[in-house]
PDB file of C-alpha atoms in Angstrom:
ATOM      1  CA  UNK A   1       0.000   0.000   0.000  1.00 46.00           C
ATOM      2  CA  UNK A   2       1.579   3.269  -1.113  1.00 50.00           C
ATOM      3  CA  UNK A   3       1.354   6.288   1.086  1.00 55.00           C
ATOM      4  CA  UNK A   4      -0.537   9.211  -0.511  1.00 50.00           C
ATOM      5  CA  UNK A   5       2.379  11.555   0.126  1.00 53.00           C
ATOM      6  CA  UNK A   6       4.786   9.148  -1.606  1.00 54.00           C
ATOM      7  CA  UNK A   7       2.485   8.942  -4.636  1.00 50.00           C
ATOM      8  CA  UNK A   8       2.240  12.748  -4.733  1.00 44.00           C
ATOM      9  CA  UNK A   9       6.027  13.045  -4.679  1.00 47.00           C
ATOM     10  CA  UNK A  10       6.389  10.443  -7.404  1.00 50.00           C
ATOM     11  CA  UNK A  11       3.819  12.150  -9.610  1.00 47.00           C
ATOM     12  CA  UNK A  12       5.576  15.497  -9.232  1.00 45.00           C
ATOM     13  CA  UNK A  13       9.051  14.033  -9.733  1.00 48.00           C
ATOM     14  CA  UNK A  14      10.357  15.217  -6.393  1.00 44.00           C
ATOM     15  CA  UNK A  15      13.834  13.955  -5.414  1.00 50.00           C
ATOM     16  CA  UNK A  16      14.042  10.996  -3.049  1.00 71.00           C
ATOM     17  CA  UNK A  17      13.289  11.925   0.545  1.00 74.00           C
ATOM     18  CA  UNK A  18      16.057  11.876   3.143  1.00 81.00           C
ATOM     19  CA  UNK A  19      13.695  10.813   5.918  1.00 85.00           C
ATOM     20  CA  UNK A  20      10.858   8.410   6.657  1.00 90.00           C
ATOM     21  CA  UNK A  21       7.240   9.361   7.342  1.00 91.00           C
ATOM     22  CA  UNK A  22       5.829   8.901  10.887  1.00 90.00           C
ATOM     23  CA  UNK A  23       3.851   5.786   9.926  1.00 90.00           C
ATOM     24  CA  UNK A  24       7.035   4.237   8.509  1.00 91.00           C
ATOM     25  CA  UNK A  25       8.794   5.026  11.796  1.00 93.00           C
ATOM     26  CA  UNK A  26       6.081   3.189  13.725  1.00 92.00           C
ATOM     27  CA  UNK A  27       6.406   0.250  11.314  1.00 91.00           C
ATOM     28  CA  UNK A  28      10.127   0.229  12.086  1.00 91.00           C
ATOM     29  CA  UNK A  29       9.398   0.237  15.833  1.00 92.00           C
ATOM     30  CA  UNK A  30       7.056  -2.743  15.417  1.00 89.00           C
ATOM     31  CA  UNK A  31       9.638  -4.680  13.435  1.00 89.00           C
ATOM     32  CA  UNK A  32      12.432  -3.839  15.888  1.00 90.00           C
ATOM     33  CA  UNK A  33      10.214  -4.861  18.773  1.00 88.00           C
ATOM     34  CA  UNK A  34       9.563  -8.187  17.065  1.00 86.00           C
ATOM     35  CA  UNK A  35      13.270  -8.687  16.317  1.00 89.00           C
ATOM     36  CA  UNK A  36      14.223  -8.163  19.970  1.00 90.00           C
ATOM     37  CA  UNK A  37      11.826 -10.955  20.967  1.00 87.00           C
ATOM     38  CA  UNK A  38      13.476 -13.328  18.505  1.00 89.00           C
ATOM     39  CA  UNK A  39      16.955 -12.815  20.018  1.00 93.00           C
ATOM     40  CA  UNK A  40      18.408 -15.309  22.442  1.00 94.00           C
ATOM     41  CA  UNK A  41      18.462 -14.309  26.110  1.00 94.00           C
ATOM     42  CA  UNK A  42      22.257 -14.226  25.878  1.00 95.00           C
ATOM     43  CA  UNK A  43      22.190 -11.695  23.042  1.00 96.00           C
ATOM     44  CA  UNK A  44      19.592  -9.582  24.856  1.00 96.00           C
ATOM     45  CA  UNK A  45      21.694  -9.556  28.011  1.00 97.00           C
ATOM     46  CA  UNK A  46      24.980  -8.725  26.268  1.00 97.00           C
ATOM     47  CA  UNK A  47      23.437  -5.879  24.260  1.00 97.00           C
ATOM     48  CA  UNK A  48      21.757  -4.544  27.408  1.00 97.00           C
ATOM     49  CA  UNK A  49      25.064  -4.505  29.282  1.00 97.00           C
ATOM     50  CA  UNK A  50      26.631  -2.627  26.371  1.00 97.00           C
ATOM     51  CA  UNK A  51      23.846  -0.023  26.443  1.00 97.00           C
ATOM     52  CA  UNK A  52      24.302   0.528  30.183  1.00 96.00           C
ATOM     53  CA  UNK A  53      28.033   0.988  29.616  1.00 96.00           C
ATOM     54  CA  UNK A  54      27.549   3.428  26.730  1.00 96.00           C
ATOM     55  CA  UNK A  55      25.021   5.514  28.670  1.00 93.00           C
ATOM     56  CA  UNK A  56      27.587   5.754  31.479  1.00 93.00           C
ATOM     57  CA  UNK A  57      30.140   7.001  28.976  1.00 96.00           C
ATOM     58  CA  UNK A  58      27.563   9.601  27.970  1.00 94.00           C
ATOM     59  CA  UNK A  59      27.174  10.622  31.626  1.00 92.00           C
ATOM     60  CA  UNK A  60      30.959  10.795  31.884  1.00 94.00           C
ATOM     61  CA  UNK A  61      31.191  12.972  28.766  1.00 95.00           C
ATOM     62  CA  UNK A  62      28.461  15.303  30.027  1.00 95.00           C
ATOM     63  CA  UNK A  63      30.561  16.075  33.105  1.00 94.00           C
ATOM     64  CA  UNK A  64      33.858  16.331  31.226  1.00 95.00           C
ATOM     65  CA  UNK A  65      32.563  18.660  28.508  1.00 95.00           C
ATOM     66  CA  UNK A  66      30.781  20.998  30.911  1.00 94.00           C
ATOM     67  CA  UNK A  67      33.582  21.222  33.488  1.00 91.00           C
ATOM     68  CA  UNK A  68      34.419  24.750  34.677  1.00 88.00           C
ATOM     69  CA  UNK A  69      31.809  26.373  32.410  1.00 92.00           C
ATOM     70  CA  UNK A  70      30.192  29.163  34.426  1.00 91.00           C
ATOM     71  CA  UNK A  71      27.601  30.365  31.908  1.00 95.00           C
ATOM     72  CA  UNK A  72      24.431  28.311  32.370  1.00 93.00           C
ATOM     73  CA  UNK A  73      23.490  28.185  28.683  1.00 94.00           C
ATOM     74  CA  UNK A  74      26.871  26.873  27.591  1.00 95.00           C
ATOM     75  CA  UNK A  75      26.999  24.500  30.548  1.00 95.00           C
ATOM     76  CA  UNK A  76      23.666  22.919  29.577  1.00 94.00           C
ATOM     77  CA  UNK A  77      24.595  22.798  25.893  1.00 96.00           C
ATOM     78  CA  UNK A  78      27.869  20.971  26.409  1.00 96.00           C
ATOM     79  CA  UNK A  79      26.536  18.606  29.062  1.00 95.00           C
ATOM     80  CA  UNK A  80      23.712  17.742  26.641  1.00 95.00           C
ATOM     81  CA  UNK A  81      26.151  17.143  23.789  1.00 96.00           C
ATOM     82  CA  UNK A  82      28.202  14.871  26.030  1.00 94.00           C
ATOM     83  CA  UNK A  83      25.235  12.752  27.026  1.00 94.00           C
ATOM     84  CA  UNK A  84      24.009  12.558  23.422  1.00 95.00           C
ATOM     85  CA  UNK A  85      27.323  10.933  22.489  1.00 96.00           C
ATOM     86  CA  UNK A  86      26.459   7.959  24.669  1.00 94.00           C
ATOM     87  CA  UNK A  87      22.965   7.650  23.217  1.00 95.00           C
ATOM     88  CA  UNK A  88      24.365   7.815  19.679  1.00 96.00           C
ATOM     89  CA  UNK A  89      26.700   4.899  20.472  1.00 96.00           C
ATOM     90  CA  UNK A  90      23.735   2.913  21.742  1.00 96.00           C
ATOM     91  CA  UNK A  91      21.476   3.600  18.794  1.00 94.00           C
ATOM     92  CA  UNK A  92      24.055   2.995  16.087  1.00 94.00           C
ATOM     93  CA  UNK A  93      25.547  -0.123  17.714  1.00 95.00           C
ATOM     94  CA  UNK A  94      22.202  -1.897  18.125  1.00 93.00           C
ATOM     95  CA  UNK A  95      22.566  -2.030  21.905  1.00 96.00           C
ATOM     96  CA  UNK A  96      19.390  -2.397  23.963  1.00 96.00           C
ATOM     97  CA  UNK A  97      18.463   0.440  26.322  1.00 95.00           C
ATOM     98  CA  UNK A  98      15.559   0.188  28.775  1.00 93.00           C
ATOM     99  CA  UNK A  99      14.246   3.634  27.898  1.00 89.00           C
ATOM    100  CA  UNK A 100      14.409   2.878  24.169  1.00 89.00           C
ATOM    101  CA  UNK A 101      12.514  -0.410  24.388  1.00 91.00           C
ATOM    102  CA  UNK A 102       9.850   1.523  26.295  1.00 91.00           C
ATOM    103  CA  UNK A 103       9.241   3.124  22.881  1.00 92.00           C
ATOM    104  CA  UNK A 104       9.641   0.024  20.699  1.00 89.00           C
ATOM    105  CA  UNK A 105       7.682  -2.593  22.635  1.00 89.00           C
ATOM    106  CA  UNK A 106       4.347  -0.752  23.130  1.00 89.00           C
ATOM    107  CA  UNK A 107       3.990  -0.328  19.353  1.00 87.00           C
ATOM    108  CA  UNK A 108       4.861  -4.001  18.834  1.00 86.00           C
ATOM    109  CA  UNK A 109       2.419  -5.123  21.548  1.00 85.00           C
ATOM    110  CA  UNK A 110      -0.383  -2.908  20.226  1.00 82.00           C
ATOM    111  CA  UNK A 111      -0.208  -4.336  16.710  1.00 78.00           C
ATOM    112  CA  UNK A 112       0.567  -7.890  17.762  1.00 73.00           C
ATOM    113  CA  UNK A 113      -2.093 -10.582  17.879  1.00 64.00           C
ATOM    114  CA  UNK A 114      -0.964 -11.199  21.441  1.00 58.00           C
ATOM    115  CA  UNK A 115      -1.064  -9.085  24.586  1.00 68.00           C
ATOM    116  CA  UNK A 116       1.888  -8.630  26.958  1.00 74.00           C
ATOM    117  CA  UNK A 117       3.407 -12.093  27.117  1.00 77.00           C
ATOM    118  CA  UNK A 118       5.758 -13.629  29.662  1.00 82.00           C
ATOM    119  CA  UNK A 119       8.491 -13.449  27.023  1.00 85.00           C
ATOM    120  CA  UNK A 120       8.081  -9.672  26.697  1.00 87.00           C
ATOM    121  CA  UNK A 121       8.151  -9.159  30.474  1.00 90.00           C
ATOM    122  CA  UNK A 122      11.287 -11.302  30.752  1.00 92.00           C
ATOM    123  CA  UNK A 123      12.933  -9.204  28.066  1.00 93.00           C
ATOM    124  CA  UNK A 124      12.097  -5.987  29.907  1.00 93.00           C
ATOM    125  CA  UNK A 125      13.678  -7.427  33.086  1.00 94.00           C
ATOM    126  CA  UNK A 126      16.796  -8.722  31.294  1.00 95.00           C
ATOM    127  CA  UNK A 127      17.282  -5.331  29.662  1.00 96.00           C
ATOM    128  CA  UNK A 128      16.867  -3.437  32.939  1.00 96.00           C
ATOM    129  CA  UNK A 129      19.322  -5.638  34.832  1.00 96.00           C
ATOM    130  CA  UNK A 130      21.801  -5.617  31.944  1.00 97.00           C
ATOM    131  CA  UNK A 131      21.723  -1.801  31.774  1.00 96.00           C
ATOM    132  CA  UNK A 132      22.367  -1.606  35.510  1.00 94.00           C
ATOM    133  CA  UNK A 133      25.306  -4.026  35.367  1.00 96.00           C
ATOM    134  CA  UNK A 134      26.828  -2.224  32.375  1.00 96.00           C
ATOM    135  CA  UNK A 135      26.618   1.117  34.184  1.00 93.00           C
ATOM    136  CA  UNK A 136      28.117  -0.376  37.335  1.00 91.00           C
ATOM    137  CA  UNK A 137      30.953  -1.991  35.375  1.00 94.00           C
ATOM    138  CA  UNK A 138      31.970   1.326  33.790  1.00 94.00           C
ATOM    139  CA  UNK A 139      31.818   3.072  37.175  1.00 89.00           C
ATOM    140  CA  UNK A 140      34.008   0.332  38.647  1.00 89.00           C
ATOM    141  CA  UNK A 141      36.590   0.605  35.848  1.00 93.00           C
ATOM    142  CA  UNK A 142      36.694   4.398  35.993  1.00 90.00           C
ATOM    143  CA  UNK A 143      37.471   4.352  39.684  1.00 86.00           C
ATOM    144  CA  UNK A 144      40.100   1.624  39.313  1.00 87.00           C
ATOM    145  CA  UNK A 145      41.758   3.446  36.420  1.00 91.00           C
ATOM    146  CA  UNK A 146      42.501   6.594  38.407  1.00 86.00           C
ATOM    147  CA  UNK A 147      42.125   8.525  35.137  1.00 90.00           C
ATOM    148  CA  UNK A 148      39.822  11.217  36.504  1.00 88.00           C
ATOM    149  CA  UNK A 149      41.047  14.078  38.663  1.00 87.00           C
ATOM    150  CA  UNK A 150      39.562  15.915  41.624  1.00 84.00           C
ATOM    151  CA  UNK A 151      37.950  18.566  39.401  1.00 86.00           C
ATOM    152  CA  UNK A 152      35.977  15.878  37.591  1.00 90.00           C
ATOM    153  CA  UNK A 153      34.556  14.442  40.815  1.00 87.00           C
ATOM    154  CA  UNK A 154      33.645  17.910  42.063  1.00 86.00           C
ATOM    155  CA  UNK A 155      31.757  18.504  38.819  1.00 88.00           C
ATOM    156  CA  UNK A 156      30.108  15.103  39.088  1.00 88.00           C
ATOM    157  CA  UNK A 157      29.009  15.854  42.636  1.00 86.00           C
ATOM    158  CA  UNK A 158      27.231  18.935  41.276  1.00 86.00           C
ATOM    159  CA  UNK A 159      25.284  16.707  38.868  1.00 88.00           C
ATOM    160  CA  UNK A 160      24.467  14.341  41.730  1.00 85.00           C
ATOM    161  CA  UNK A 161      23.161  17.121  43.934  1.00 86.00           C
ATOM    162  CA  UNK A 162      20.757  18.162  41.176  1.00 88.00           C
ATOM    163  CA  UNK A 163      19.632  14.557  40.689  1.00 86.00           C
ATOM    164  CA  UNK A 164      19.087  14.004  44.418  1.00 87.00           C
ATOM    165  CA  UNK A 165      17.517  17.334  45.358  1.00 87.00           C
ATOM    166  CA  UNK A 166      14.073  15.712  45.257  1.00 89.00           C
ATOM    167  CA  UNK A 167      14.823  13.379  48.191  1.00 83.00           C
ATOM    168  CA  UNK A 168      14.545  16.287  50.604  1.00 83.00           C
ATOM    169  CA  UNK A 169      10.930  16.916  49.574  1.00 88.00           C
ATOM    170  CA  UNK A 170       9.473  13.690  50.963  1.00 85.00           C
ATOM    171  CA  UNK A 171       6.597  11.943  49.180  1.00 90.00           C
ATOM    172  CA  UNK A 172       6.038  14.863  46.824  1.00 94.00           C
ATOM    173  CA  UNK A 173       9.697  14.655  45.813  1.00 93.00           C
ATOM    174  CA  UNK A 174       9.182  10.994  44.825  1.00 95.00           C
ATOM    175  CA  UNK A 175       6.334  11.996  42.512  1.00 97.00           C
ATOM    176  CA  UNK A 176       8.369  14.883  41.124  1.00 96.00           C
ATOM    177  CA  UNK A 177      11.031  12.370  40.041  1.00 96.00           C
ATOM    178  CA  UNK A 178       8.273  10.321  38.377  1.00 97.00           C
ATOM    179  CA  UNK A 179       6.946  13.368  36.492  1.00 97.00           C
ATOM    180  CA  UNK A 180      10.498  14.331  35.549  1.00 96.00           C
ATOM    181  CA  UNK A 181      11.020  10.774  34.286  1.00 96.00           C
ATOM    182  CA  UNK A 182       7.968  11.159  32.028  1.00 97.00           C
ATOM    183  CA  UNK A 183       9.493  14.287  30.490  1.00 97.00           C
ATOM    184  CA  UNK A 184      12.879  12.594  30.141  1.00 95.00           C
ATOM    185  CA  UNK A 185      11.664   9.631  28.134  1.00 95.00           C
ATOM    186  CA  UNK A 186       9.206  11.691  26.140  1.00 96.00           C
ATOM    187  CA  UNK A 187      12.304  13.468  24.825  1.00 96.00           C
ATOM    188  CA  UNK A 188      14.439  10.317  24.587  1.00 94.00           C
ATOM    189  CA  UNK A 189      11.550   8.683  22.742  1.00 94.00           C
ATOM    190  CA  UNK A 190      11.529  11.558  20.287  1.00 96.00           C
ATOM    191  CA  UNK A 191      15.273  11.087  19.851  1.00 95.00           C
ATOM    192  CA  UNK A 192      14.498   7.504  18.805  1.00 95.00           C
ATOM    193  CA  UNK A 193      11.800   8.810  16.432  1.00 95.00           C
ATOM    194  CA  UNK A 194      14.089  11.373  14.801  1.00 95.00           C
ATOM    195  CA  UNK A 195      17.016   8.948  14.566  1.00 95.00           C
ATOM    196  CA  UNK A 196      14.779   6.331  12.944  1.00 94.00           C
ATOM    197  CA  UNK A 197      13.365   8.962  10.571  1.00 94.00           C
ATOM    198  CA  UNK A 198      16.811   9.835   9.209  1.00 93.00           C
ATOM    199  CA  UNK A 199      18.250   7.680   6.440  1.00 90.00           C
ATOM    200  CA  UNK A 200      21.959   8.438   6.937  1.00 91.00           C
ATOM    201  CA  UNK A 201      24.310   8.380   9.909  1.00 93.00           C
ATOM    202  CA  UNK A 202      24.756  12.159  10.095  1.00 93.00           C
ATOM    203  CA  UNK A 203      20.996  12.670  10.135  1.00 93.00           C
ATOM    204  CA  UNK A 204      20.548  10.042  12.842  1.00 95.00           C
ATOM    205  CA  UNK A 205      23.177  11.667  15.055  1.00 95.00           C
ATOM    206  CA  UNK A 206      21.651  15.125  14.610  1.00 95.00           C
ATOM    207  CA  UNK A 207      18.195  13.705  15.355  1.00 94.00           C
ATOM    208  CA  UNK A 208      19.541  12.203  18.568  1.00 95.00           C
ATOM    209  CA  UNK A 209      21.324  15.372  19.678  1.00 95.00           C
ATOM    210  CA  UNK A 210      18.346  17.760  19.484  1.00 94.00           C
ATOM    211  CA  UNK A 211      15.971  16.180  22.067  1.00 95.00           C
ATOM    212  CA  UNK A 212      18.798  14.812  24.240  1.00 95.00           C
ATOM    213  CA  UNK A 213      20.273  18.279  24.753  1.00 95.00           C
ATOM    214  CA  UNK A 214      16.859  19.487  25.976  1.00 95.00           C
ATOM    215  CA  UNK A 215      16.522  16.460  28.274  1.00 94.00           C
ATOM    216  CA  UNK A 216      19.946  16.886  29.850  1.00 92.00           C
ATOM    217  CA  UNK A 217      19.590  20.656  30.174  1.00 92.00           C
ATOM    218  CA  UNK A 218      16.282  20.269  32.003  1.00 92.00           C
ATOM    219  CA  UNK A 219      17.711  17.878  34.634  1.00 91.00           C
ATOM    220  CA  UNK A 220      14.992  15.383  33.741  1.00 95.00           C
ATOM    221  CA  UNK A 221      15.328  11.962  35.339  1.00 94.00           C
ATOM    222  CA  UNK A 222      16.479   9.147  33.058  1.00 92.00           C
ATOM    223  CA  UNK A 223      16.733   5.884  35.010  1.00 93.00           C
ATOM    224  CA  UNK A 224      19.696   4.372  33.154  1.00 91.00           C
ATOM    225  CA  UNK A 225      21.605   7.666  32.899  1.00 89.00           C
ATOM    226  CA  UNK A 226      21.211   8.033  36.660  1.00 90.00           C
ATOM    227  CA  UNK A 227      22.542   4.499  37.095  1.00 89.00           C
ATOM    228  CA  UNK A 228      25.662   5.702  35.271  1.00 86.00           C
ATOM    229  CA  UNK A 229      26.096   8.841  37.367  1.00 87.00           C
ATOM    230  CA  UNK A 230      25.381   6.938  40.565  1.00 86.00           C
ATOM    231  CA  UNK A 231      27.728   4.054  39.790  1.00 84.00           C
ATOM    232  CA  UNK A 232      30.663   6.421  39.423  1.00 83.00           C
ATOM    233  CA  UNK A 233      29.855   8.438  42.538  1.00 81.00           C
ATOM    234  CA  UNK A 234      28.884   5.650  44.930  1.00 71.00           C
ATOM    235  CA  UNK A 235      32.030   3.670  44.221  1.00 66.00           C
ATOM    236  CA  UNK A 236      34.033   6.846  44.794  1.00 68.00           C
ATOM    237  CA  UNK A 237      32.578   7.056  48.293  1.00 65.00           C
ATOM    238  CA  UNK A 238      30.153   9.974  48.111  1.00 69.00           C
ATOM    239  CA  UNK A 239      27.470  10.361  50.761  1.00 72.00           C
ATOM    240  CA  UNK A 240      24.520   8.923  48.837  1.00 71.00           C
ATOM    241  CA  UNK A 241      23.736   5.273  49.521  1.00 74.00           C
ATOM    242  CA  UNK A 242      22.150   2.693  47.242  1.00 76.00           C
ATOM    243  CA  UNK A 243      18.811   2.581  49.067  1.00 81.00           C
ATOM    244  CA  UNK A 244      18.334   6.338  48.558  1.00 81.00           C
ATOM    245  CA  UNK A 245      19.338   6.081  44.920  1.00 85.00           C
ATOM    246  CA  UNK A 246      17.139   3.102  44.108  1.00 88.00           C
ATOM    247  CA  UNK A 247      13.950   3.881  46.059  1.00 90.00           C
ATOM    248  CA  UNK A 248      13.884   7.676  45.775  1.00 90.00           C
ATOM    249  CA  UNK A 249      15.265   8.120  42.283  1.00 92.00           C
ATOM    250  CA  UNK A 250      15.735   5.097  40.033  1.00 93.00           C
ATOM    251  CA  UNK A 251      12.357   3.439  40.744  1.00 95.00           C
ATOM    252  CA  UNK A 252      10.155   6.541  40.233  1.00 96.00           C
ATOM    253  CA  UNK A 253      12.308   7.594  37.263  1.00 96.00           C
ATOM    254  CA  UNK A 254      11.840   4.143  35.692  1.00 95.00           C
ATOM    255  CA  UNK A 255       8.047   4.348  36.075  1.00 96.00           C
ATOM    256  CA  UNK A 256       8.054   7.803  34.533  1.00 96.00           C
ATOM    257  CA  UNK A 257      10.305   6.659  31.693  1.00 96.00           C
ATOM    258  CA  UNK A 258       7.871   3.859  30.885  1.00 94.00           C
ATOM    259  CA  UNK A 259       4.954   6.303  30.736  1.00 96.00           C
ATOM    260  CA  UNK A 260       6.837   8.967  28.769  1.00 95.00           C
ATOM    261  CA  UNK A 261       8.217   6.671  26.091  1.00 93.00           C
ATOM    262  CA  UNK A 262       5.474   4.061  25.999  1.00 93.00           C
ATOM    263  CA  UNK A 263       2.379   6.244  26.075  1.00 93.00           C
ATOM    264  CA  UNK A 264       3.359   9.772  25.017  1.00 95.00           C
ATOM    265  CA  UNK A 265       5.508   8.645  22.091  1.00 95.00           C
ATOM    266  CA  UNK A 266       4.881   5.066  21.025  1.00 92.00           C
ATOM    267  CA  UNK A 267       1.154   4.580  21.631  1.00 92.00           C
ATOM    268  CA  UNK A 268       0.077   8.102  20.654  1.00 93.00           C
ATOM    269  CA  UNK A 269       1.878   7.879  17.308  1.00 93.00           C
ATOM    270  CA  UNK A 270       0.663   4.304  16.787  1.00 90.00           C
ATOM    271  CA  UNK A 271      -2.974   5.316  17.270  1.00 90.00           C
ATOM    272  CA  UNK A 272      -2.592   8.509  15.255  1.00 91.00           C
ATOM    273  CA  UNK A 273      -1.244   6.691  12.177  1.00 90.00           C
ATOM    274  CA  UNK A 274      -3.031   3.378  12.666  1.00 85.00           C
ATOM    275  CA  UNK A 275      -4.850   3.533   9.322  1.00 85.00           C
ATOM    276  CA  UNK A 276      -1.585   4.105   7.432  1.00 84.00           C
ATOM    277  CA  UNK A 277       0.402   1.211   8.905  1.00 80.00           C
ATOM    278  CA  UNK A 278       1.384  -1.346   6.259  1.00 74.00           C
ATOM    279  CA  UNK A 279      -0.289  -4.628   7.200  1.00 59.00           C
ATOM    280  CA  UNK A 280       2.813  -6.726   6.427  1.00 67.00           C
ATOM    281  CA  UNK A 281       4.424  -5.611   9.686  1.00 61.00           C
ATOM    282  CA  UNK A 282       1.578  -7.181  11.611  1.00 59.00           C
ATOM    283  CA  UNK A 283       2.356 -10.692  10.361  1.00 62.00           C
ATOM    284  CA  UNK A 284       3.265 -12.966  13.268  1.00 51.00           C
ATOM    285  CA  UNK A 285       4.229 -16.606  13.434  1.00 42.00           C
ATOM    286  CA  UNK A 286       2.635 -18.703  16.123  1.00 36.00           C
ATOM    287  CA  UNK A 287       5.887 -20.459  16.889  1.00 42.00           C
ATOM    288  CA  UNK A 288       7.448 -17.100  17.836  1.00 45.00           C
ATOM    289  CA  UNK A 289       5.386 -17.275  20.978  1.00 43.00           C
TER     290      UNK A 289
END
């Protein structure tokens, strides 16, 4: 089934587009969601560990690039660019990030003949644990390497204080992290949309950078990014303990990330362009389940 816009372009001899239409992006999400379910658990786990490691490198770069910058605008810009580097490595390497599958899987589930299966839930768990272990591994190596100086850790502590400021606000602070997590993965989800829309590497990287810079500048809570920041700081011996990090930040951020990416990006676009989705992406094999 040809899209009307494609037929219009063909009739008017427009040059080939350098991007995909929104319905084609959703089709890509459905196919990627299906492909992840066909991987072995070993492949899922390895790629999840890699994503956690790369997001930690992004957290590392955000601190390094923004060090000693006193002007807020430039500080936010360079910290955002640094974090986007990690996300670009994830997207282009095929690694599996929890906040990205929150965008892929809802579209796949919606158009599948099946509802949320045990296999899908297991994949979500494997991805989450793999991301955490990858982030922890990078934090462990960074501290063992002794490569980072005192100025870096002072800058990192500044990031941590912004991430943990909500803990002092009690129950309302917990919900603020959740709402911030919704905003974070709404933007990260749009980074996945823009990167998928682009048809060349340069376009994909630019598509990633735009929303990620906004996300990082706004101090929005991204569960896996926080795992990266926390892994470096906790192993260095800062005052925050794991129970505070997990229960007052990572858990509410994770819930918010699921809502932001799954509902505000994946499902909204899927419903909006439902009539334009090519039916071939809906084909499922019973033995896949």
